[in-house]
Coordinates of C-alpha atoms and ligand atoms in Angstrom, one line a residue:
M17 CA 119.9 123.7 -6.8
E18 CA 119.8 124.4 -10.4
I19 CA 119.2 120.8 -11.6
Q20 CA 116.2 120.5 -9.1
R21 CA 114.7 123.7 -10.5
E22 CA 115.0 122.4 -14.0
A23 CA 113.5 119.0 -13.1
Q24 CA 110.5 120.8 -11.2
L25 CA 109.7 122.7 -14.5
Q26 CA 110.1 119.5 -16.5
E27 CA 107.1 117.3 -16.4
R28 CA 108.0 114.2 -14.4
L29 CA 107.9 111.1 -16.5
G30 CA 106.8 108.7 -13.9
R31 CA 109.6 106.3 -14.7
Q32 CA 112.5 105.2 -12.5
L33 CA 116.0 104.4 -13.6
I34 CA 118.5 102.1 -11.6
L35 CA 122.1 103.3 -12.0
F36 CA 125.0 101.2 -10.9
P37 CA 128.4 102.9 -11.1
L38 CA 131.9 101.2 -10.7
P39 CA 133.1 102.3 -7.3
L40 CA 136.2 104.3 -8.5
Q41 CA 136.4 108.0 -8.6
G42 CA 136.9 108.3 -12.4
H43 CA 133.5 106.2 -12.9
I44 CA 131.4 107.4 -10.0
S45 CA 131.6 111.2 -11.0
P46 CA 130.5 110.7 -14.7
M47 CA 127.6 108.2 -13.6
L48 CA 126.4 110.9 -11.0
Q49 CA 126.6 113.6 -13.7
L50 CA 124.6 111.3 -16.2
A51 CA 122.0 110.7 -13.4
N52 CA 121.6 114.5 -13.0
I53 CA 121.0 114.9 -16.8
L54 CA 118.4 112.2 -16.7
Y55 CA 116.8 113.5 -13.5
A56 CA 116.5 116.9 -15.1
K57 CA 114.6 115.2 -18.0
G58 CA 112.0 113.8 -15.7
F59 CA 113.2 110.4 -14.6
S60 CA 113.5 109.4 -10.9
I61 CA 116.9 108.1 -10.0
T62 CA 118.1 105.2 -7.8
I63 CA 121.8 104.7 -7.4
V64 CA 122.7 101.1 -6.4
H65 CA 126.3 101.2 -5.0
T66 CA 128.7 99.1 -3.1
K67 CA 129.9 100.0 0.5
F68 CA 133.5 100.2 -0.9
N69 CA 134.0 103.8 -2.2
S70 CA 130.4 104.6 -1.5
P71 CA 129.3 108.0 -3.0
N72 CA 128.5 110.9 -0.6
P73 CA 124.6 111.4 -1.0
T74 CA 124.5 114.8 0.6
N75 CA 124.9 116.6 -2.6
Y76 CA 122.2 114.5 -4.2
P77 CA 119.2 114.7 -1.9
H78 CA 117.0 114.1 -5.1
F79 CA 118.4 110.6 -5.6
T80 CA 117.7 107.4 -3.7
F81 CA 120.9 105.7 -2.7
Y82 CA 120.7 101.8 -2.3
P83 CA 123.9 100.2 -0.9
I84 CA 124.7 96.6 -1.6
F85 CA 127.2 94.4 0.2
D86 CA 130.5 93.8 -1.9
G87 CA 132.2 91.2 0.2
L88 CA 135.6 93.0 -0.1
S89 CA 138.0 92.5 2.7
E90 CA 140.1 95.6 3.8
S91 CA 143.2 94.3 1.8
E92 CA 141.1 93.7 -1.3
S93 CA 139.6 97.2 -1.1
S94 CA 142.6 98.9 -2.8
P95 CA 143.1 100.0 -6.3
N96 CA 146.8 98.7 -6.0
D97 CA 145.8 95.6 -7.9
I98 CA 143.1 97.1 -10.0
I99 CA 142.4 94.1 -12.1
S100 CA 141.9 91.8 -9.2
L101 CA 139.6 94.4 -7.7
L102 CA 137.5 94.7 -10.9
S103 CA 137.3 90.9 -11.1
L104 CA 136.2 90.5 -7.5
L105 CA 133.6 93.0 -7.8
N106 CA 132.1 91.2 -10.8
Q107 CA 132.0 88.1 -8.8
N108 CA 131.1 89.2 -5.3
C109 CA 128.3 91.5 -6.4
I110 CA 126.1 89.0 -8.2
V111 CA 123.8 87.7 -5.5
P112 CA 123.7 91.1 -3.6
F113 CA 122.6 92.8 -6.8
Q114 CA 120.1 90.2 -7.7
E115 CA 118.5 90.7 -4.3
A116 CA 118.5 94.4 -4.7
L117 CA 116.9 94.3 -8.1
A118 CA 114.2 91.9 -6.9
Q119 CA 113.4 94.2 -4.0
L120 CA 113.4 97.3 -6.1
L121 CA 111.2 95.8 -8.8
A122 CA 108.8 94.3 -6.2
D123 CA 108.5 97.8 -4.5
K124 CA 105.3 99.4 -6.0
S125 CA 105.5 102.6 -4.0
G126 CA 108.1 104.2 -6.5
D127 CA 107.9 104.9 -10.2
P128 CA 107.9 101.8 -12.4
I129 CA 111.5 101.0 -13.4
A130 CA 112.4 101.6 -17.1
C131 CA 115.9 100.1 -17.1
L132 CA 119.3 99.6 -15.6
I133 CA 122.2 101.7 -16.6
S134 CA 125.4 100.1 -15.5
D135 CA 129.1 100.8 -15.9
A136 CA 130.6 98.8 -18.8
I137 CA 133.1 97.1 -16.5
L138 CA 130.4 95.8 -14.3
H139 CA 129.6 93.1 -17.0
F140 CA 127.9 90.8 -14.5
T141 CA 125.0 93.0 -14.4
S142 CA 124.1 91.8 -17.9
A143 CA 123.0 88.3 -16.8
V144 CA 121.3 89.7 -13.7
A145 CA 119.2 92.3 -15.5
K146 CA 118.3 89.6 -18.2
S147 CA 117.1 87.2 -15.5
F148 CA 114.5 90.0 -14.5
N149 CA 113.8 90.9 -18.2
L150 CA 115.0 94.3 -17.4
P151 CA 116.6 96.3 -20.3
R152 CA 120.2 97.2 -19.5
I153 CA 122.0 100.2 -21.0
V154 CA 125.7 100.6 -20.7
L155 CA 127.7 103.8 -19.6
R156 CA 131.3 103.6 -20.9
T157 CA 133.1 106.3 -18.9
G158 CA 136.1 106.3 -21.1
G159 CA 136.7 107.5 -24.7
V160 CA 135.4 105.8 -27.8
S161 CA 138.8 105.4 -29.4
S162 CA 140.4 103.6 -26.4
F163 CA 137.3 101.4 -26.3
L164 CA 137.9 100.2 -30.0
A165 CA 141.5 99.4 -28.9
F166 CA 140.1 97.2 -26.1
A167 CA 137.6 95.7 -28.5
A168 CA 140.6 94.8 -30.9
F169 CA 142.6 92.9 -28.2
P170 CA 141.9 89.4 -29.7
L171 CA 143.4 90.7 -33.0
L172 CA 146.3 92.5 -31.2
L173 CA 147.0 89.3 -29.3
E174 CA 147.0 87.2 -32.5
K175 CA 149.2 89.5 -34.4
G176 CA 151.7 89.6 -31.4
Y177 CA 151.4 93.4 -30.6
I178 CA 150.6 92.3 -27.2
P179 CA 152.1 91.5 -24.7
T180 CA 154.0 94.5 -25.7
Q181 CA 157.9 94.0 -26.2
D182 CA 160.2 96.8 -25.6
G183 CA 161.9 96.4 -28.9
R184 CA 158.8 97.1 -30.8
A185 CA 157.4 100.2 -28.7
E186 CA 157.7 102.5 -31.6
E187 CA 156.2 100.3 -34.2
P188 CA 152.9 101.6 -35.8
V189 CA 149.9 99.4 -35.1
V190 CA 148.6 99.6 -38.7
E191 CA 145.2 98.2 -37.7
L192 CA 144.6 101.1 -35.2
P193 CA 146.1 104.4 -36.7
P194 CA 147.7 106.5 -35.1
L195 CA 148.6 104.2 -32.2
R196 CA 152.1 102.8 -31.8
V197 CA 152.8 99.6 -29.9
K198 CA 153.6 101.7 -26.8
D199 CA 150.1 103.4 -26.9
L200 CA 148.1 100.2 -26.6
P201 CA 146.0 100.3 -23.5
V202 CA 147.8 97.6 -21.4
I203 CA 148.4 97.5 -17.7
K204 CA 151.3 95.9 -15.7
T205 CA 149.7 93.1 -13.9
S206 CA 150.7 89.7 -12.3
N207 CA 147.8 88.2 -14.2
P208 CA 147.5 89.4 -17.8
E209 CA 145.0 86.6 -18.6
K210 CA 142.6 88.0 -16.0
F211 CA 142.8 91.3 -17.7
Y212 CA 142.1 90.0 -21.2
E213 CA 139.1 88.0 -19.7
L214 CA 137.8 91.2 -18.0
L215 CA 138.0 93.1 -21.4
A216 CA 136.4 90.3 -23.4
S217 CA 133.5 90.2 -20.9
M218 CA 133.1 94.0 -21.0
I219 CA 133.1 94.0 -24.8
Q220 CA 130.7 91.0 -25.1
E221 CA 128.2 92.3 -22.7
T222 CA 128.4 95.8 -24.1
K223 CA 127.4 94.4 -27.4
N224 CA 124.6 92.5 -25.7
S225 CA 123.2 95.6 -24.1
S226 CA 120.2 97.6 -25.3
G227 CA 122.4 100.8 -25.8
L228 CA 125.6 102.5 -25.0
I229 CA 126.1 106.0 -23.6
W230 CA 129.4 108.1 -23.9
N231 CA 130.9 111.0 -22.0
S232 CA 132.2 112.1 -25.4
F233 CA 131.0 114.0 -28.4
E234 CA 130.5 113.6 -32.0
E235 CA 133.0 116.3 -33.1
L236 CA 135.7 114.9 -30.9
E237 CA 135.6 111.2 -31.8
E238 CA 133.7 111.3 -35.2
S239 CA 135.7 108.6 -36.9
A240 CA 135.8 106.3 -33.9
L241 CA 132.0 106.6 -33.5
T242 CA 131.6 105.7 -37.1
K243 CA 133.5 102.5 -36.5
L244 CA 131.8 101.9 -33.3
R245 CA 128.4 102.0 -35.0
Q246 CA 129.5 99.5 -37.6
D247 CA 130.8 96.9 -35.0
F248 CA 128.3 97.5 -32.2
P249 CA 124.9 97.7 -33.9
I250 CA 123.0 99.1 -31.0
P251 CA 121.7 102.6 -30.1
I252 CA 124.8 104.9 -29.4
F253 CA 124.4 108.1 -27.5
P254 CA 127.5 110.3 -27.2
V255 CA 126.0 113.0 -24.8
G256 CA 129.1 114.4 -23.3
P257 CA 130.7 116.3 -21.8
F258 CA 128.3 115.4 -19.1
H259 CA 129.4 118.0 -16.6
K260 CA 128.9 120.8 -19.1
H261 CA 125.1 120.3 -19.2
F262 CA 124.7 122.0 -15.8
T263 CA 126.6 123.2 -12.7
V264 CA 127.9 120.2 -11.1
S265 CA 128.0 119.1 -7.5
S266 CA 131.1 117.6 -6.1
S267 CA 131.3 113.8 -6.2
S268 CA 134.7 113.6 -4.7
L269 CA 135.6 110.7 -2.5
I270 CA 138.4 112.7 -0.9
A271 CA 137.7 116.3 0.6
D272 CA 138.6 119.1 -1.9
D273 CA 141.3 121.4 -0.6
T274 CA 139.8 124.9 -1.3
S275 CA 143.1 126.6 -0.7
S276 CA 143.8 125.6 -4.3
I277 CA 141.4 128.2 -5.3
S278 CA 142.5 131.0 -2.9
W279 CA 146.2 130.3 -3.9
L280 CA 145.2 130.5 -7.6
N281 CA 143.3 133.9 -7.0
E282 CA 146.9 135.3 -6.1
Q283 CA 148.4 134.4 -9.6
S284 CA 148.6 136.1 -12.9
P285 CA 146.4 134.9 -15.8
N286 CA 147.5 131.9 -17.7
S287 CA 150.6 131.6 -15.5
V288 CA 150.1 128.3 -13.5
I289 CA 150.8 124.7 -14.4
Y290 CA 148.2 122.4 -12.7
V291 CA 149.6 119.0 -11.9
G292 CA 147.4 116.1 -11.2
F293 CA 147.5 112.4 -12.0
G294 CA 143.9 111.3 -11.0
S295 CA 142.7 109.0 -8.4
I296 CA 144.6 105.7 -9.0
A297 CA 147.9 106.3 -10.8
A298 CA 151.0 105.8 -8.6
I299 CA 154.7 106.7 -9.4
E300 CA 158.1 105.8 -8.1
E301 CA 159.9 108.0 -5.6
K302 CA 162.6 108.7 -8.1
E303 CA 160.0 109.9 -10.6
F304 CA 158.5 112.1 -7.9
I305 CA 161.8 113.8 -7.3
E306 CA 162.4 114.5 -11.0
I307 CA 158.7 115.9 -11.3
A308 CA 159.6 118.3 -8.3
W309 CA 162.8 119.4 -9.9
G310 CA 161.3 119.9 -13.2
L311 CA 158.6 122.1 -11.8
V312 CA 161.1 124.2 -9.9
N313 CA 163.5 124.5 -12.8
S314 CA 160.7 125.7 -15.0
K315 CA 160.5 128.8 -12.8
L316 CA 156.7 129.0 -13.4
P317 CA 154.1 128.9 -10.6
F318 CA 152.5 125.3 -10.1
L319 CA 149.6 123.8 -8.2
W320 CA 150.4 120.2 -7.6
V321 CA 148.0 117.5 -6.4
V322 CA 150.0 114.9 -4.5
R323 CA 147.3 112.2 -3.4
P324 CA 148.2 110.2 -0.4
G325 CA 149.3 107.0 -2.2
L326 CA 150.6 108.7 -5.3
V327 CA 154.2 107.9 -4.5
R328 CA 154.8 104.2 -3.9
G329 CA 156.1 103.4 -0.5
A330 CA 155.5 107.0 0.8
E331 CA 152.7 108.4 2.8
W332 CA 152.7 111.8 1.2
I333 CA 155.3 114.2 0.2
E334 CA 158.1 113.2 2.7
P335 CA 160.5 112.1 -0.2
L336 CA 161.0 115.8 -1.1
P337 CA 164.4 117.0 -0.5
E338 CA 164.8 118.9 2.8
G339 CA 164.1 122.6 2.4
F340 CA 162.3 122.1 -0.8
L341 CA 159.0 123.7 0.3
E342 CA 160.7 126.8 1.8
M343 CA 162.8 127.1 -1.2
L344 CA 159.6 127.6 -3.4
N345 CA 158.8 130.8 -1.6
G346 CA 155.1 130.5 -2.4
R347 CA 155.7 129.8 -6.2
G348 CA 154.3 126.3 -5.8
H349 CA 151.3 125.0 -3.9
I350 CA 150.9 121.3 -2.9
V351 CA 147.5 119.8 -2.0
K352 CA 146.1 116.3 -1.4
W353 CA 143.0 116.7 -3.5
A354 CA 141.9 119.8 -5.5
P355 CA 138.4 120.8 -6.8
Q356 CA 139.7 120.0 -10.3
L357 CA 136.8 121.3 -12.3
E358 CA 137.1 124.7 -10.6
V359 CA 140.9 124.7 -10.9
L360 CA 140.8 124.0 -14.7
A361 CA 138.1 126.8 -15.1
H362 CA 140.4 129.3 -13.1
P363 CA 141.9 132.0 -15.4
A364 CA 145.3 131.6 -13.7
V365 CA 145.7 128.0 -15.1
G366 CA 147.7 127.9 -18.3
A367 CA 148.3 124.2 -18.8
F368 CA 147.5 120.8 -17.2
W369 CA 150.1 118.2 -16.7
T370 CA 147.9 115.1 -16.6
H371 CA 147.9 111.2 -16.7
N372 CA 145.1 111.5 -19.3
G373 CA 142.4 109.6 -17.5
W374 CA 139.3 110.2 -19.7
N375 CA 137.6 112.7 -17.2
S376 CA 140.7 114.7 -16.8
T377 CA 141.3 114.8 -20.6
I378 CA 137.7 115.9 -21.4
E379 CA 137.7 118.5 -18.5
S380 CA 140.7 120.1 -19.7
I381 CA 139.5 120.4 -23.2
C382 CA 136.3 121.9 -22.0
E383 CA 138.2 124.7 -20.4
G384 CA 140.5 125.3 -23.3
V385 CA 143.6 124.1 -21.2
P386 CA 146.4 122.6 -23.1
M387 CA 148.0 119.4 -21.7
I388 CA 151.3 117.8 -20.9
C389 CA 150.6 114.0 -21.2
M390 CA 152.1 111.4 -18.9
P391 CA 149.9 108.4 -19.3
C392 CA 150.3 105.5 -16.9
F393 CA 148.1 102.6 -18.0
T394 CA 145.1 101.3 -20.1
D395 CA 143.0 104.0 -21.7
Q396 CA 145.2 106.8 -20.6
L397 CA 147.9 105.6 -23.2
V398 CA 145.4 105.9 -26.1
N399 CA 144.0 109.2 -24.8
A400 CA 147.5 110.8 -24.6
R401 CA 148.1 109.8 -28.2
Y402 CA 145.0 111.4 -29.4
V403 CA 145.5 114.5 -27.4
S404 CA 149.1 115.0 -28.8
H405 CA 148.7 113.6 -32.4
V406 CA 144.9 113.7 -33.4
W407 CA 143.5 116.7 -31.6
K408 CA 147.0 118.3 -31.2
V409 CA 146.1 119.9 -27.8
G410 CA 149.0 118.7 -25.9
V411 CA 152.6 117.4 -25.8
Q412 CA 153.5 114.0 -24.6
L413 CA 156.5 113.5 -22.3
E414 CA 158.0 110.6 -24.3
N415 CA 161.8 110.6 -23.7
G416 CA 161.8 109.6 -19.9
L417 CA 160.7 111.4 -16.9
D418 CA 163.7 113.4 -16.2
R419 CA 163.9 117.0 -15.0
V420 CA 165.4 118.4 -18.2
N421 CA 162.7 116.9 -20.4
I422 CA 160.0 118.1 -18.0
E423 CA 161.3 121.7 -17.9
Q424 CA 161.3 121.8 -21.7
A425 CA 157.8 120.3 -22.0
I426 CA 156.5 122.9 -19.4
K427 CA 158.1 125.9 -21.3
K428 CA 156.9 124.7 -24.6
I429 CA 153.2 124.2 -23.6
M430 CA 153.1 127.4 -21.4
V431 CA 155.2 130.1 -23.1
E432 CA 157.3 129.2 -26.2
K433 CA 156.2 130.0 -29.7
E434 CA 156.3 126.2 -30.5
G435 CA 153.5 125.7 -28.3
E436 CA 151.3 128.4 -29.8
E437 CA 149.3 126.2 -32.2
I438 CA 148.6 123.9 -29.4
R439 CA 147.2 126.6 -27.3
K440 CA 145.1 127.9 -30.2
Q441 CA 143.8 124.5 -31.1
V442 CA 142.5 123.6 -27.7
L443 CA 140.5 126.9 -27.6
N444 CA 139.0 125.8 -31.0
L445 CA 138.0 122.5 -29.5
K446 CA 136.5 124.2 -26.5
E447 CA 134.3 126.3 -28.9
K448 CA 133.1 123.0 -30.6
I449 CA 132.1 121.9 -27.1
N450 CA 130.0 124.8 -26.6
L451 CA 128.3 124.5 -29.8
C452 CA 127.5 120.7 -29.4
L453 CA 125.6 121.5 -26.2
E454 CA 123.5 124.4 -27.7
L455 CA 119.9 123.8 -29.1
G456 CA 120.3 121.7 -32.2
G457 CA 124.1 120.7 -31.4
S458 CA 125.1 117.0 -31.5
S459 CA 125.1 116.3 -27.8
Y460 CA 122.0 118.3 -27.2
N461 CA 120.2 116.1 -30.0
S462 CA 121.9 112.9 -28.4
V463 CA 120.4 113.6 -25.1
K464 CA 117.0 114.0 -26.6
S465 CA 117.2 110.7 -28.4
M466 CA 118.6 109.0 -25.4
V467 CA 115.7 110.3 -23.3
N468 CA 113.1 109.2 -25.9
Y469 CA 114.6 105.9 -26.2
I470 CA 114.8 105.1 -22.5
A471 CA 111.2 106.4 -22.0
S472 CA 110.1 104.0 -24.6
F473 CA 110.9 100.9 -22.5
Ligands
UDX26 C1 140.2 106.0 -13.9 C2 141.2 105.7 -15.0 O1 142.6 105.7 -14.5 C3 141.0 106.4 -16.2 O2 142.1 106.0 -17.0 C4 139.7 106.2 -16.8 O3 139.5 106.8 -17.9 C5 138.7 106.5 -15.8 O4 138.9 105.9 -14.6 P1 141.3 108.4 -12.8 O5 142.7 107.8 -12.9 O6 140.9 108.7 -11.5 O7 140.2 107.4 -13.5 O8 141.4 109.6 -13.8 P2 140.3 110.5 -14.4 O9 139.4 109.8 -15.4 O10 141.0 111.8 -14.8 O11 139.2 110.9 -13.3 C6 139.7 111.6 -12.1 C7 138.5 112.4 -11.6 O12 138.8 113.0 -10.3 C8 138.3 113.6 -12.5 O13 136.9 113.9 -12.7 C9 138.9 114.8 -11.7 O14 138.4 116.0 -11.9 C10 138.9 114.4 -10.4 N1 139.8 114.9 -9.5 C11 141.2 114.4 -9.6 C12 139.6 115.9 -8.6 O15 138.5 116.4 -8.5 N2 140.6 116.4 -7.8 C13 141.8 115.9 -7.8 O16 142.7 116.4 -7.1 C14 142.2 114.9 -8.7

């Protein structure tokens, strides 16, 4: 394994790091990627994780995995009510995590522990780490721009932008340009107060931390990082894109369907639209049908990830009209889970229709793939606005999810002259990423500062 070879060449630092990911796909992957970066720089790595969505250790034989009890019942272990799940994790894991840290700190057989690196959403880890006098660094797996919008929630509530009202959807939020009211990172929940509390704790305990790591890079979020440095006077390390520092091992919680790649191998360069909405987002049956017809009517080949649970109330693709798959005649391929990094890097892929989770967004930019944006909730709404209006590497589906709009958006991004600037712009951004990772580039330097900082504890 490349990462192990690099680590063997690198002098071992004799220091151990405890990493604690939030147990959701979009958070586990970047934490394990960060762990690989730190391992390659000489740290030994222990991953504390819940039993719920526990990561598969087989691709990471060089890490120690330490499971803790999360106390979640089967009905609670579902991302359907994500806010309740996150709140429960922050309550249930306090004692098990305390016990785990006590045991790890007392164990003198391993390298001495330098610090804890926890997901920003696991805010309870702040008090636990403090009780052991252990420095805590935060990994925020989303983008900086959406984080600043979360940090502005008290102001947004005070000014009445949230809770969002339909009549004000198009109104600009003058305090957070270029966001409009409809781009604010909200979520439909039965308990909005719980959501606001969760955000407030995340922000507060990030401010109280010893440092903040980002899967982003200076050139992408320069002005947001400047503002962040003013408001969060702690060391900040934008070291992303994490997965581009080395060849990554899979950290998928669902098995990758490798037929995605064999199918792509049969397609012409830049001809395929890849459609995938991450690991949590769910859509209505009516929307699912419109997506299906939009794809068919575009007359372009498509690879579509329909995760079981994507369509509310359905097991998988049974709401598709009878004869739909046969009618495609091989022009479309539907899978339950794709090896997304490989898919985006495949020469046949010409565009990505995405929900704009941060990982998907950054992965698409890394491969120079333009996007159709269909954000569902929280940070995705902010990311989509930045993709379409700041970085100008995608178009947002704004006027409702109907087959005519979809067909137009696909054609614009894939083939029409109107989309040419977008296709060029994403290649420019890809080039900037290559530069930021090279010797002397911003992320390269940021990794160096991060390693020196952590080693100084
Ligand atoms: C969640 C939130 O929804 C998102 O807004 C936040 O930024 C991170 O956490 P998720 O919705 O799953 O994440 O989206 P995303 O951030 O894009 O992460 C999904 C990950 O799963 C990506 O790394 C993607 O490569 C991977 N994936 C997705 C696959 O490997 N195969 C698939 O078929 C789909």
